[in-house]
Amino acid sequence: MQRSTLASLLLPAALCAPPPALANAPSGGAPLALDNVHIVEAEDNRVSALRCVRVEGAAIATITAAGDPACLRGARPNDLEGRYLMPGLIDMHAHLTLGPMEIKQEHGEVVMQALPDDDIAEHNARRLVAFGVTTVRNPAGDLQAAARYKQRLANGEMVGPESFDAGPVINNAGLPGLATAVHSAEEMEQVVSAQVESGADWIKLYTGLSPELLKAGIDAAHRHGRPAIAHLESIAWTDALEMGLDGIVHLMPVSPDLLTPEQRAAWQATARGGTYSFFEWWEHFDPEGPQADGLVAAYRRHRPVFDATLVAFHAAFVQDQDNVHKDDARRYAHPKLLAHWNEWFTFAIGWQPEDFQRARDVWPKVQRMAARLYATDARMTLGTDMSNPWIAPGISLHREMQLLAEAGVPNERLLLAGTRNAADALGAGDRLGRIAPAYEADLLVLDANPLDDIQHTRDIHAVVLDGEFLTTATLDQLKGE
């Protein structure tokens, strides 16, 4: 993004002079020198000695000792005074363009839809950047809306993260804007082919598919050179991985096949439909039992891409109380989405007080399973399910890291999940997710070391986006503050 374009986007039209955020805005395209900064080396669980990182254009040019004259020569210097530098964060589950879930009558029938909204996309994009999220995977959505978003970024019309996109989820039932129905292997091939032609980077398969159609979707995605990810329930994750599935989303494996026969019978005897399974299934699952052991072994063997989205489920489990997720949403979610969640659409529709208590009672089991999976060598990443109830752009990714840390996932693994691992999973590990020469200059400057406390990822001093240094004041503007 051009610097002059960024400035014009952030300046209120009524102001003649730039606000503090842009008072020292650079001009002329001179290199940028980030001096006196420790690089967070999560792979080795340490930080470097003080360095000078030289950025030319949108890429890192050199990394040398702090104060190196060659790094500073002809550059715009930024003395970071011993702060900490890490790659920009990657949210692997951000429905960037998704609008509210709506119900309407059409030809006498009730129809649900989730149409894209470009205004929501821009709102989300600005706040993602403000919280240090420089790349996202949009795991399901309208590909025309995704193309418009990318074009606006390319034209310099807006500020936002780079997006890797899936099309509408492929399921046994359609939902305008969000899901496409298929009923045969032939239809699956047609839908996958059409999505790839429309620019899909991933193929997203969904819970209603039969095992045969799930396998057909995986195979069709691979024929077209695309990875396949899935949100699964009735089909066991272990079976799907054996089929060749590349990735799984959400730590909610509510499959009867992941319970012992006794557990399965007890669950099915009292199970209710809908989202009650979010806690009822966990009441019977043993995260230390043989089924859990088999799942961990499958993750080690197949190394799927995985994002737990704990924050989305935790927000549902505590929805009956005042909580940080609601506070975040009130400050940073788009007003249309916030009104929608306040009016009726949440993941806890119909839950009674005892249901919320049961959900909170199983949370330690969810945490334990998360810790076990994140301890494997699978391609573990971070995601939020942004644009779904009570998930706010940007800040909720920091909440996700905190929840995983509370579950026992080490800080260095969380940082890798949110940077290097995600970039590799996106097929962009040769240009994103690391601090090294020739890598894109998407960077996060922190006031404190996130290896000491993962909550320090929120202590943002500046964000570098495509080589552009965004100060704290600029980030506050992007947040709408």
PDB file of N, CA, C and O in Angstrom, residues 86-94 132-137 162 164 381-384 397 415-424 426 428 432-434:
ATOM      1  N   MET A  86       8.380  -9.169  16.171  1.00  0.00           N
ATOM      2  CA  MET A  86       7.947 -10.497  15.752  1.00  0.00           C
ATOM      3  C   MET A  86       7.186 -10.373  14.437  1.00  0.00           C
ATOM      4  O   MET A  86       6.767  -9.279  14.053  1.00  0.00           O
ATOM      5  N   PRO A  87       6.996 -11.485  13.717  1.00  0.00           N
ATOM      6  CA  PRO A  87       6.199 -11.410  12.497  1.00  0.00           C
ATOM      7  C   PRO A  87       4.759 -11.017  12.801  1.00  0.00           C
ATOM      8  O   PRO A  87       4.244 -11.259  13.897  1.00  0.00           O
ATOM      9  N   GLY A  88       4.096 -10.405  11.829  1.00  0.00           N
ATOM     10  CA  GLY A  88       2.687 -10.115  11.972  1.00  0.00           C
ATOM     11  C   GLY A  88       1.895 -11.387  12.206  1.00  0.00           C
ATOM     12  O   GLY A  88       2.266 -12.478  11.751  1.00  0.00           O
ATOM     13  N   LEU A  89       0.786 -11.264  12.924  1.00  0.00           N
ATOM     14  CA  LEU A  89      -0.026 -12.425  13.275  1.00  0.00           C
ATOM     15  C   LEU A  89      -0.908 -12.848  12.115  1.00  0.00           C
ATOM     16  O   LEU A  89      -1.278 -12.046  11.253  1.00  0.00           O
ATOM     17  N   ILE A  90      -1.275 -14.130  12.110  1.00  0.00           N
ATOM     18  CA  ILE A  90      -2.130 -14.708  11.070  1.00  0.00           C
ATOM     19  C   ILE A  90      -3.327 -15.361  11.740  1.00  0.00           C
ATOM     20  O   ILE A  90      -3.169 -16.278  12.547  1.00  0.00           O
ATOM     21  N   ASP A  91      -4.524 -14.864  11.417  1.00  0.00           N
ATOM     22  CA  ASP A  91      -5.759 -15.478  11.899  1.00  0.00           C
ATOM     23  C   ASP A  91      -6.246 -16.438  10.816  1.00  0.00           C
ATOM     24  O   ASP A  91      -6.641 -16.018   9.728  1.00  0.00           O
ATOM     25  N   MET A  92      -6.233 -17.724  11.130  1.00  0.00           N
ATOM     26  CA  MET A  92      -6.572 -18.749  10.142  1.00  0.00           C
ATOM     27  C   MET A  92      -8.065 -19.054  10.085  1.00  0.00           C
ATOM     28  O   MET A  92      -8.478 -19.968   9.362  1.00  0.00           O
ATOM     29  N   HIS A  93      -8.869 -18.279  10.819  1.00  0.00           N
ATOM     30  CA  HIS A  93     -10.315 -18.532  10.774  1.00  0.00           C
ATOM     31  C   HIS A  93     -11.051 -17.206  10.919  1.00  0.00           C
ATOM     32  O   HIS A  93     -11.695 -16.931  11.934  1.00  0.00           O
ATOM     33  N   ALA A  94     -10.972 -16.391   9.877  1.00  0.00           N
ATOM     34  CA  ALA A  94     -11.561 -15.054   9.912  1.00  0.00           C
ATOM     35  C   ALA A  94     -12.504 -14.896   8.730  1.00  0.00           C
ATOM     36  O   ALA A  94     -12.061 -14.753   7.587  1.00  0.00           O
ATOM     37  N   GLY A 132      -2.434  -6.078  15.023  1.00  0.00           N
ATOM     38  CA  GLY A 132      -1.253  -6.810  14.587  1.00  0.00           C
ATOM     39  C   GLY A 132      -1.511  -8.005  13.713  1.00  0.00           C
ATOM     40  O   GLY A 132      -0.600  -8.799  13.465  1.00  0.00           O
ATOM     41  N   VAL A 133      -2.740  -8.167  13.203  1.00  0.00           N
ATOM     42  CA  VAL A 133      -3.063  -9.286  12.309  1.00  0.00           C
ATOM     43  C   VAL A 133      -2.858  -8.798  10.875  1.00  0.00           C
ATOM     44  O   VAL A 133      -3.622  -7.966  10.377  1.00  0.00           O
ATOM     45  N   THR A 134      -1.835  -9.314  10.219  1.00  0.00           N
ATOM     46  CA  THR A 134      -1.469  -8.834   8.886  1.00  0.00           C
ATOM     47  C   THR A 134      -1.849  -9.804   7.773  1.00  0.00           C
ATOM     48  O   THR A 134      -1.723  -9.463   6.598  1.00  0.00           O
ATOM     49  N   THR A 135      -2.314 -11.000   8.137  1.00  0.00           N
ATOM     50  CA  THR A 135      -2.744 -11.998   7.161  1.00  0.00           C
ATOM     51  C   THR A 135      -3.899 -12.777   7.758  1.00  0.00           C
ATOM     52  O   THR A 135      -3.922 -13.032   8.970  1.00  0.00           O
ATOM     53  N   VAL A 136      -4.868 -13.164   6.916  1.00  0.00           N
ATOM     54  CA  VAL A 136      -5.962 -14.014   7.379  1.00  0.00           C
ATOM     55  C   VAL A 136      -6.238 -15.109   6.363  1.00  0.00           C
ATOM     56  O   VAL A 136      -5.964 -14.967   5.168  1.00  0.00           O
ATOM     57  N   ARG A 137      -6.787 -16.206   6.863  1.00  0.00           N
ATOM     58  CA  ARG A 137      -7.449 -17.181   6.003  1.00  0.00           C
ATOM     59  C   ARG A 137      -8.943 -17.010   6.219  1.00  0.00           C
ATOM     60  O   ARG A 137      -9.425 -17.124   7.346  1.00  0.00           O
ATOM     61  N   GLU A 162      -3.615  -9.248   4.149  1.00  0.00           N
ATOM     62  CA  GLU A 162      -3.717 -10.133   2.994  1.00  0.00           C
ATOM     63  C   GLU A 162      -4.666 -11.276   3.339  1.00  0.00           C
ATOM     64  O   GLU A 162      -4.680 -11.764   4.471  1.00  0.00           O
ATOM     65  N   PHE A 164      -6.330 -15.123   2.263  1.00  0.00           N
ATOM     66  CA  PHE A 164      -6.388 -16.385   1.517  1.00  0.00           C
ATOM     67  C   PHE A 164      -7.802 -16.929   1.717  1.00  0.00           C
ATOM     68  O   PHE A 164      -8.252 -17.068   2.850  1.00  0.00           O
ATOM     69  N   THR A 381      -2.253 -24.069  14.164  1.00  0.00           N
ATOM     70  CA  THR A 381      -2.354 -22.651  13.886  1.00  0.00           C
ATOM     71  C   THR A 381      -3.333 -22.007  14.873  1.00  0.00           C
ATOM     72  O   THR A 381      -3.775 -22.649  15.830  1.00  0.00           O
ATOM     73  N   LEU A 382      -3.673 -20.744  14.636  1.00  0.00           N
ATOM     74  CA  LEU A 382      -4.600 -20.019  15.491  1.00  0.00           C
ATOM     75  C   LEU A 382      -5.755 -19.483  14.653  1.00  0.00           C
ATOM     76  O   LEU A 382      -5.553 -19.025  13.528  1.00  0.00           O
ATOM     77  N   GLY A 383      -6.949 -19.519  15.217  1.00  0.00           N
ATOM     78  CA  GLY A 383      -8.109 -18.966  14.527  1.00  0.00           C
ATOM     79  C   GLY A 383      -9.153 -18.521  15.523  1.00  0.00           C
ATOM     80  O   GLY A 383      -9.137 -18.930  16.688  1.00  0.00           O
ATOM     81  N   THR A 384     -10.092 -17.675  15.063  1.00  0.00           N
ATOM     82  CA  THR A 384     -11.067 -17.087  15.967  1.00  0.00           C
ATOM     83  C   THR A 384     -12.519 -17.343  15.582  1.00  0.00           C
ATOM     84  O   THR A 384     -13.401 -17.197  16.413  1.00  0.00           O
ATOM     85  N   LEU A 397      -8.098 -12.707  18.537  1.00  0.00           N
ATOM     86  CA  LEU A 397      -6.969 -13.611  18.315  1.00  0.00           C
ATOM     87  C   LEU A 397      -6.039 -13.601  19.520  1.00  0.00           C
ATOM     88  O   LEU A 397      -5.488 -14.636  19.899  1.00  0.00           O
ATOM     89  N   LEU A 415       3.230 -18.637  19.556  1.00  0.00           N
ATOM     90  CA  LEU A 415       3.774 -17.659  18.620  1.00  0.00           C
ATOM     91  C   LEU A 415       4.064 -18.290  17.264  1.00  0.00           C
ATOM     92  O   LEU A 415       3.807 -17.681  16.220  1.00  0.00           O
ATOM     93  N   LEU A 416       4.571 -19.504  17.270  1.00  0.00           N
ATOM     94  CA  LEU A 416       4.807 -20.193  15.999  1.00  0.00           C
ATOM     95  C   LEU A 416       3.493 -20.525  15.309  1.00  0.00           C
ATOM     96  O   LEU A 416       3.375 -20.426  14.080  1.00  0.00           O
ATOM     97  N   ALA A 417       2.480 -20.915  16.096  1.00  0.00           N
ATOM     98  CA  ALA A 417       1.177 -21.226  15.508  1.00  0.00           C
ATOM     99  C   ALA A 417       0.587 -20.007  14.821  1.00  0.00           C
ATOM    100  O   ALA A 417      -0.077 -20.130  13.778  1.00  0.00           O
ATOM    101  N   GLY A 418       0.829 -18.825  15.380  1.00  0.00           N
ATOM    102  CA  GLY A 418       0.259 -17.609  14.832  1.00  0.00           C
ATOM    103  C   GLY A 418       1.100 -16.933  13.779  1.00  0.00           C
ATOM    104  O   GLY A 418       0.694 -15.896  13.242  1.00  0.00           O
ATOM    105  N   THR A 419       2.249 -17.526  13.435  1.00  0.00           N
ATOM    106  CA  THR A 419       3.137 -16.905  12.444  1.00  0.00           C
ATOM    107  C   THR A 419       3.669 -17.953  11.470  1.00  0.00           C
ATOM    108  O   THR A 419       3.065 -18.213  10.442  1.00  0.00           O
ATOM    109  N   ARG A 420       4.780 -18.575  11.813  1.00  0.00           N
ATOM    110  CA  ARG A 420       5.455 -19.495  10.890  1.00  0.00           C
ATOM    111  C   ARG A 420       4.568 -20.648  10.470  1.00  0.00           C
ATOM    112  O   ARG A 420       4.465 -20.962   9.267  1.00  0.00           O
ATOM    113  N   ASN A 421       3.941 -21.330  11.428  1.00  0.00           N
ATOM    114  CA  ASN A 421       3.115 -22.495  11.086  1.00  0.00           C
ATOM    115  C   ASN A 421       1.993 -22.114  10.135  1.00  0.00           C
ATOM    116  O   ASN A 421       1.691 -22.832   9.176  1.00  0.00           O
ATOM    117  N   ALA A 422       1.337 -20.990  10.435  1.00  0.00           N
ATOM    118  CA  ALA A 422       0.215 -20.556   9.600  1.00  0.00           C
ATOM    119  C   ALA A 422       0.694 -20.196   8.199  1.00  0.00           C
ATOM    120  O   ALA A 422       0.041 -20.542   7.208  1.00  0.00           O
ATOM    121  N   ALA A 423       1.810 -19.487   8.107  1.00  0.00           N
ATOM    122  CA  ALA A 423       2.342 -19.133   6.789  1.00  0.00           C
ATOM    123  C   ALA A 423       2.666 -20.380   5.977  1.00  0.00           C
ATOM    124  O   ALA A 423       2.351 -20.452   4.778  1.00  0.00           O
ATOM    125  N   ASP A 424       3.276 -21.366   6.623  1.00  0.00           N
ATOM    126  CA  ASP A 424       3.579 -22.615   5.918  1.00  0.00           C
ATOM    127  C   ASP A 424       2.300 -23.304   5.461  1.00  0.00           C
ATOM    128  O   ASP A 424       2.216 -23.826   4.341  1.00  0.00           O
ATOM    129  N   LEU A 426      -0.462 -21.969   4.691  1.00  0.00           N
ATOM    130  CA  LEU A 426      -1.042 -21.210   3.587  1.00  0.00           C
ATOM    131  C   LEU A 426      -0.262 -21.364   2.294  1.00  0.00           C
ATOM    132  O   LEU A 426      -0.671 -20.838   1.253  1.00  0.00           O
ATOM    133  N   ALA A 428       2.640 -20.073   1.922  1.00  0.00           N
ATOM    134  CA  ALA A 428       3.347 -18.809   1.764  1.00  0.00           C
ATOM    135  C   ALA A 428       4.524 -18.699   2.723  1.00  0.00           C
ATOM    136  O   ALA A 428       4.976 -17.598   3.046  1.00  0.00           O
ATOM    137  N   LEU A 432       6.187 -15.197   4.112  1.00  0.00           N
ATOM    138  CA  LEU A 432       5.453 -14.697   5.277  1.00  0.00           C
ATOM    139  C   LEU A 432       5.836 -15.497   6.517  1.00  0.00           C
ATOM    140  O   LEU A 432       6.296 -16.630   6.437  1.00  0.00           O
ATOM    141  N   GLY A 433       5.585 -14.907   7.688  1.00  0.00           N
ATOM    142  CA  GLY A 433       5.663 -15.646   8.939  1.00  0.00           C
ATOM    143  C   GLY A 433       7.025 -15.727   9.578  1.00  0.00           C
ATOM    144  O   GLY A 433       7.169 -16.358  10.628  1.00  0.00           O
ATOM    145  N   ARG A 434       8.019 -15.069   8.994  1.00  0.00           N
ATOM    146  CA  ARG A 434       9.374 -15.101   9.544  1.00  0.00           C
ATOM    147  C   ARG A 434      10.005 -13.730   9.404  1.00  0.00           C
ATOM    148  O   ARG A 434       9.614 -12.933   8.544  1.00  0.00           O
TER     149      ARG A 434
END
